[in-house]
CSV table of C-alpha atoms in Angstrom, one decimal:
chain,number,residue,atom,x,y,z
A,1,UNK,CA,0.0,0.0,0.0
A,2,UNK,CA,1.3,3.5,-0.8
A,3,UNK,CA,0.8,6.1,1.9
A,4,UNK,CA,1.0,9.8,1.9
A,5,UNK,CA,1.5,11.5,5.3
A,6,UNK,CA,0.6,15.1,6.2
A,7,UNK,CA,2.1,16.5,9.4
A,8,UNK,CA,0.5,19.7,10.7
A,9,UNK,CA,2.0,19.6,14.2
A,10,UNK,CA,5.3,21.1,15.2
A,11,UNK,CA,7.7,19.3,17.5
A,12,UNK,CA,7.2,19.4,21.3
A,13,UNK,CA,4.1,21.5,21.5
A,14,UNK,CA,1.9,18.5,20.9
A,15,UNK,CA,2.2,14.9,20.0
A,16,UNK,CA,1.2,14.9,16.4
A,17,UNK,CA,4.7,14.9,14.9
A,18,UNK,CA,5.7,12.0,17.2
A,19,UNK,CA,2.6,10.0,16.1
A,20,UNK,CA,3.3,10.7,12.5
A,21,UNK,CA,6.9,9.5,12.8
A,22,UNK,CA,5.9,6.3,14.6
A,23,UNK,CA,3.2,5.6,12.0
A,24,UNK,CA,5.6,6.2,9.1
A,25,UNK,CA,8.2,3.9,10.6
A,26,UNK,CA,5.6,1.2,11.3
A,27,UNK,CA,4.3,1.5,7.7
A,28,UNK,CA,7.8,1.0,6.4
A,29,UNK,CA,8.4,-1.9,8.7
A,30,UNK,CA,5.2,-3.4,7.5
A,31,UNK,CA,6.5,-3.4,3.9
A,32,UNK,CA,4.4,-0.4,2.8
A,33,UNK,CA,5.7,2.6,0.7
A,34,UNK,CA,5.6,6.1,2.0
A,35,UNK,CA,5.1,8.2,-1.1
A,36,UNK,CA,5.8,11.5,0.7
A,37,UNK,CA,5.7,13.1,4.1
A,38,UNK,CA,4.4,16.7,3.7
A,39,UNK,CA,5.0,19.2,6.6
A,40,UNK,CA,2.5,22.0,6.7
A,41,UNK,CA,1.5,24.8,9.1
A,42,UNK,CA,3.6,24.4,12.4
A,43,UNK,CA,4.7,21.0,11.0
A,44,UNK,CA,7.3,23.0,9.0
A,45,UNK,CA,9.3,23.4,12.3
A,46,UNK,CA,10.1,19.7,12.1
A,47,UNK,CA,12.5,20.6,9.3
A,48,UNK,CA,14.7,22.9,11.4
A,49,UNK,CA,18.1,21.4,11.7
A,50,UNK,CA,19.0,23.7,14.7
A,51,UNK,CA,16.7,22.0,17.2
A,52,UNK,CA,18.7,21.2,20.3
A,53,UNK,CA,16.6,19.3,22.8
A,54,UNK,CA,18.2,17.9,25.9
A,55,UNK,CA,20.6,15.0,25.1
A,56,UNK,CA,18.4,12.4,27.0
A,57,UNK,CA,15.3,13.5,25.0
A,58,UNK,CA,14.2,12.4,21.6
A,59,UNK,CA,15.1,14.9,18.8
A,60,UNK,CA,11.9,15.1,16.8
A,61,UNK,CA,13.4,16.8,13.9
A,62,UNK,CA,16.6,14.8,13.6
A,63,UNK,CA,14.6,11.6,13.9
A,64,UNK,CA,12.9,12.4,10.6
A,65,UNK,CA,16.3,13.1,9.0
A,66,UNK,CA,17.6,9.7,10.2
A,67,UNK,CA,14.5,7.8,9.0
A,68,UNK,CA,14.9,9.5,5.6
A,69,UNK,CA,18.5,8.6,5.4
A,70,UNK,CA,17.9,5.0,6.4
A,71,UNK,CA,14.7,4.3,4.5
A,72,UNK,CA,14.7,6.9,1.6
A,73,UNK,CA,11.8,9.2,2.5
A,74,UNK,CA,10.7,12.2,0.6
A,75,UNK,CA,10.3,14.9,3.3
A,76,UNK,CA,8.7,18.1,2.0
A,77,UNK,CA,8.3,21.3,3.9
A,78,UNK,CA,5.6,23.7,2.4
A,79,UNK,CA,7.5,26.7,1.1
A,80,UNK,CA,5.0,29.3,2.4
A,81,UNK,CA,4.6,27.6,5.8
A,82,UNK,CA,8.4,27.4,6.0
A,83,UNK,CA,9.0,31.0,5.1
A,84,UNK,CA,6.6,32.2,7.8
A,85,UNK,CA,8.5,30.2,10.4
A,86,UNK,CA,12.1,30.8,9.2
A,87,UNK,CA,12.5,27.3,7.8
A,88,UNK,CA,14.6,28.2,4.7
A,89,UNK,CA,16.9,26.2,2.5
A,90,UNK,CA,19.9,27.7,0.8
A,91,UNK,CA,17.9,28.9,-2.2
A,92,UNK,CA,15.2,30.5,-0.1
A,93,UNK,CA,17.8,32.1,2.1
A,94,UNK,CA,19.4,33.8,-0.9
A,95,UNK,CA,16.1,34.7,-2.4
A,96,UNK,CA,15.1,36.5,0.8
A,97,UNK,CA,18.5,38.0,1.6
A,98,UNK,CA,18.8,36.1,4.9
A,99,UNK,CA,22.1,35.1,6.5
A,100,UNK,CA,21.3,31.5,7.4
A,101,UNK,CA,19.5,28.5,6.1
A,102,UNK,CA,18.2,25.9,8.6
A,103,UNK,CA,16.6,23.1,6.5
A,104,UNK,CA,17.6,19.8,8.0
A,105,UNK,CA,19.2,17.0,6.0
A,106,UNK,CA,16.7,14.8,4.1
A,107,UNK,CA,14.1,17.6,3.8
A,108,UNK,CA,13.3,19.7,0.8
A,109,UNK,CA,11.1,22.7,0.2
A,110,UNK,CA,8.3,22.8,-2.3
A,111,UNK,CA,4.8,24.0,-2.9
A,112,UNK,CA,1.4,22.7,-2.1
A,113,UNK,CA,1.2,21.0,-5.5
A,114,UNK,CA,3.3,18.2,-4.0
A,115,UNK,CA,0.8,17.7,-1.3
A,116,UNK,CA,-2.1,17.5,-3.8
A,117,UNK,CA,0.0,15.1,-5.9
A,118,UNK,CA,0.8,12.9,-3.0
A,119,UNK,CA,-2.9,12.8,-1.9
A,120,UNK,CA,-3.9,11.8,-5.5
A,121,UNK,CA,-1.3,9.2,-6.1
A,122,UNK,CA,-1.3,7.5,-2.7
A,123,UNK,CA,-3.6,4.7,-1.8
A,124,UNK,CA,-4.1,6.2,1.7
A,125,UNK,CA,-3.7,9.7,2.9
A,126,UNK,CA,-3.2,10.1,6.6
A,127,UNK,CA,-3.1,13.5,8.5
A,128,UNK,CA,-1.5,14.1,11.9
A,129,UNK,CA,-1.7,17.0,14.3
B,19,UNK,CA,-17.1,4.3,1.9
B,20,UNK,CA,-15.6,2.6,4.9
B,21,UNK,CA,-13.6,5.2,6.9
B,22,UNK,CA,-11.0,5.0,9.7
B,23,UNK,CA,-11.6,8.1,11.9
B,24,UNK,CA,-8.8,9.1,14.2
B,25,UNK,CA,-9.4,11.4,17.2
B,26,UNK,CA,-6.3,12.9,19.0
B,27,UNK,CA,-7.9,15.3,21.5
B,28,UNK,CA,-9.3,14.6,25.0
B,29,UNK,CA,-13.1,14.7,24.7
B,30,UNK,CA,-13.1,16.5,28.1
B,31,UNK,CA,-11.5,19.6,26.7
B,32,UNK,CA,-12.3,19.5,23.0
B,33,UNK,CA,-15.2,18.6,20.7
B,34,UNK,CA,-13.3,16.3,18.2
B,35,UNK,CA,-14.7,13.1,19.6
B,36,UNK,CA,-18.3,14.5,19.8
B,37,UNK,CA,-18.0,15.5,16.1
B,38,UNK,CA,-16.6,12.2,15.1
B,39,UNK,CA,-19.2,10.1,17.0
B,40,UNK,CA,-22.0,12.1,15.5
B,41,UNK,CA,-20.9,11.2,12.0
B,42,UNK,CA,-19.3,7.8,12.1
B,43,UNK,CA,-21.3,5.1,10.3
B,44,UNK,CA,-21.6,1.4,10.7
B,45,UNK,CA,-18.8,-0.4,8.8
B,46,UNK,CA,-16.3,2.3,9.7
B,47,UNK,CA,-13.9,2.5,12.7
B,48,UNK,CA,-12.8,5.0,15.3
B,49,UNK,CA,-9.2,4.9,16.5
B,50,UNK,CA,-8.4,7.1,19.6
B,51,UNK,CA,-4.8,8.3,19.7
B,52,UNK,CA,-2.8,10.8,21.8
B,53,UNK,CA,-5.0,12.5,24.4
B,54,UNK,CA,-8.0,11.1,22.5
B,55,UNK,CA,-7.4,7.7,24.2
B,56,UNK,CA,-9.0,9.3,27.4
B,57,UNK,CA,-12.4,9.1,25.5
B,58,UNK,CA,-12.2,5.3,25.8
B,59,UNK,CA,-12.3,5.2,29.7
B,60,UNK,CA,-15.0,3.0,31.0
B,61,UNK,CA,-17.6,4.8,33.1
B,62,UNK,CA,-17.0,8.1,31.4
B,63,UNK,CA,-19.9,9.9,29.8
B,64,UNK,CA,-18.8,8.6,26.4
B,65,UNK,CA,-18.7,4.9,27.3
B,66,UNK,CA,-22.4,4.2,26.8
B,67,UNK,CA,-22.3,6.0,23.4
B,68,UNK,CA,-19.3,4.0,22.4
B,69,UNK,CA,-21.1,0.8,23.4
B,70,UNK,CA,-24.1,1.7,21.3
B,71,UNK,CA,-21.9,2.5,18.3
B,72,UNK,CA,-20.1,-0.8,18.7
B,73,UNK,CA,-23.4,-2.6,18.8
B,74,UNK,CA,-24.4,-0.8,15.6
B,75,UNK,CA,-21.3,-2.1,13.8
B,76,UNK,CA,-18.7,0.6,14.4
B,77,UNK,CA,-15.3,-0.7,15.3
B,78,UNK,CA,-13.5,1.1,18.2
B,79,UNK,CA,-9.8,1.1,19.0
B,80,UNK,CA,-7.3,3.0,21.2
B,81,UNK,CA,-3.6,3.2,20.5
B,82,UNK,CA,-1.8,1.1,23.1
B,83,UNK,CA,1.5,3.2,23.4
B,84,UNK,CA,-0.6,6.3,24.1
B,85,UNK,CA,-2.6,4.5,26.8
B,86,UNK,CA,0.7,3.4,28.4
B,87,UNK,CA,2.1,6.9,28.2
B,88,UNK,CA,-0.9,8.2,30.2
B,89,UNK,CA,-0.8,5.3,32.7
B,90,UNK,CA,-4.1,3.9,31.5
B,91,UNK,CA,-4.4,0.2,31.8
B,92,UNK,CA,-6.4,-1.5,29.0
B,93,UNK,CA,-8.6,-3.0,31.7
B,94,UNK,CA,-9.9,0.5,32.4
B,95,UNK,CA,-11.3,0.9,28.9
B,96,UNK,CA,-14.9,0.4,27.8
B,97,UNK,CA,-15.1,-3.3,26.9
B,98,UNK,CA,-16.1,-2.4,23.3
B,99,UNK,CA,-12.7,-0.7,22.7
B,100,UNK,CA,-9.8,-2.8,21.3
B,101,UNK,CA,-6.2,-1.9,21.7
B,102,UNK,CA,-3.7,-1.7,18.8
B,103,UNK,CA,-0.1,-0.7,18.4
B,104,UNK,CA,1.4,1.4,15.6
B,105,UNK,CA,1.5,-1.6,13.3
B,106,UNK,CA,-2.1,-2.1,14.1
B,107,UNK,CA,-2.8,1.5,13.2
B,108,UNK,CA,-1.2,0.9,9.8
B,109,UNK,CA,-3.2,-2.2,9.3
B,110,UNK,CA,-6.4,-0.3,10.1
B,111,UNK,CA,-5.4,2.5,7.7
B,112,UNK,CA,-5.1,-0.2,5.0
B,113,UNK,CA,-8.3,-2.0,5.8
B,114,UNK,CA,-10.5,1.0,5.6
B,115,UNK,CA,-10.8,2.9,2.3
B,116,UNK,CA,-9.8,6.3,3.7
B,117,UNK,CA,-8.7,8.0,6.9
B,118,UNK,CA,-10.4,11.1,8.4
B,119,UNK,CA,-8.5,13.0,11.2
B,120,UNK,CA,-10.5,14.7,13.9
B,121,UNK,CA,-8.3,17.3,15.7
């Protein structure tokens, strides 16, 4: 089965990003495909590589990067949601004249079209947060 | 169309479960996750409604890891509510034709 996952929740404020990560991993472990994970609204904060939680605590953002590296996930941060929250990649940083880009490894920035595409192409579309 | 409804808010502070229970149809399922698992407690004002929905053919589940994180033993749940883990969540998402998130 091919899943598309939408994450609307930021890290640490509420549990949605955690649940989405556990669901995604369980789906992969079950032999399913994750077509795309799309981060929208406060979910964009999951793509900030500068998160520094206490060392004995899970790193919600880095955990996504690790899962993407290990399992080949397409992690997409909504460009407009990311801009509002300072989650920029190098291209967005230059375009807006900012001095830093913070997008975490394994993530990319794109428009809502990729959310619509994922929802259309996937067998199941699951929203978290 | 058979639907898996997920509810992630406590029904004691949010209307997500109310909205879900008003619209769920026989042949579909409700999975309570995150703070939503509190809606499955036996003896709460939601328990009898859950029982009636189950009798009408709505499947009811709560996410085990979220119960454990809140110190809720499965024995404290309304008897019509089953417990699944994340793999079970994935299986439910496959078994039902679509997923609707109440938040």
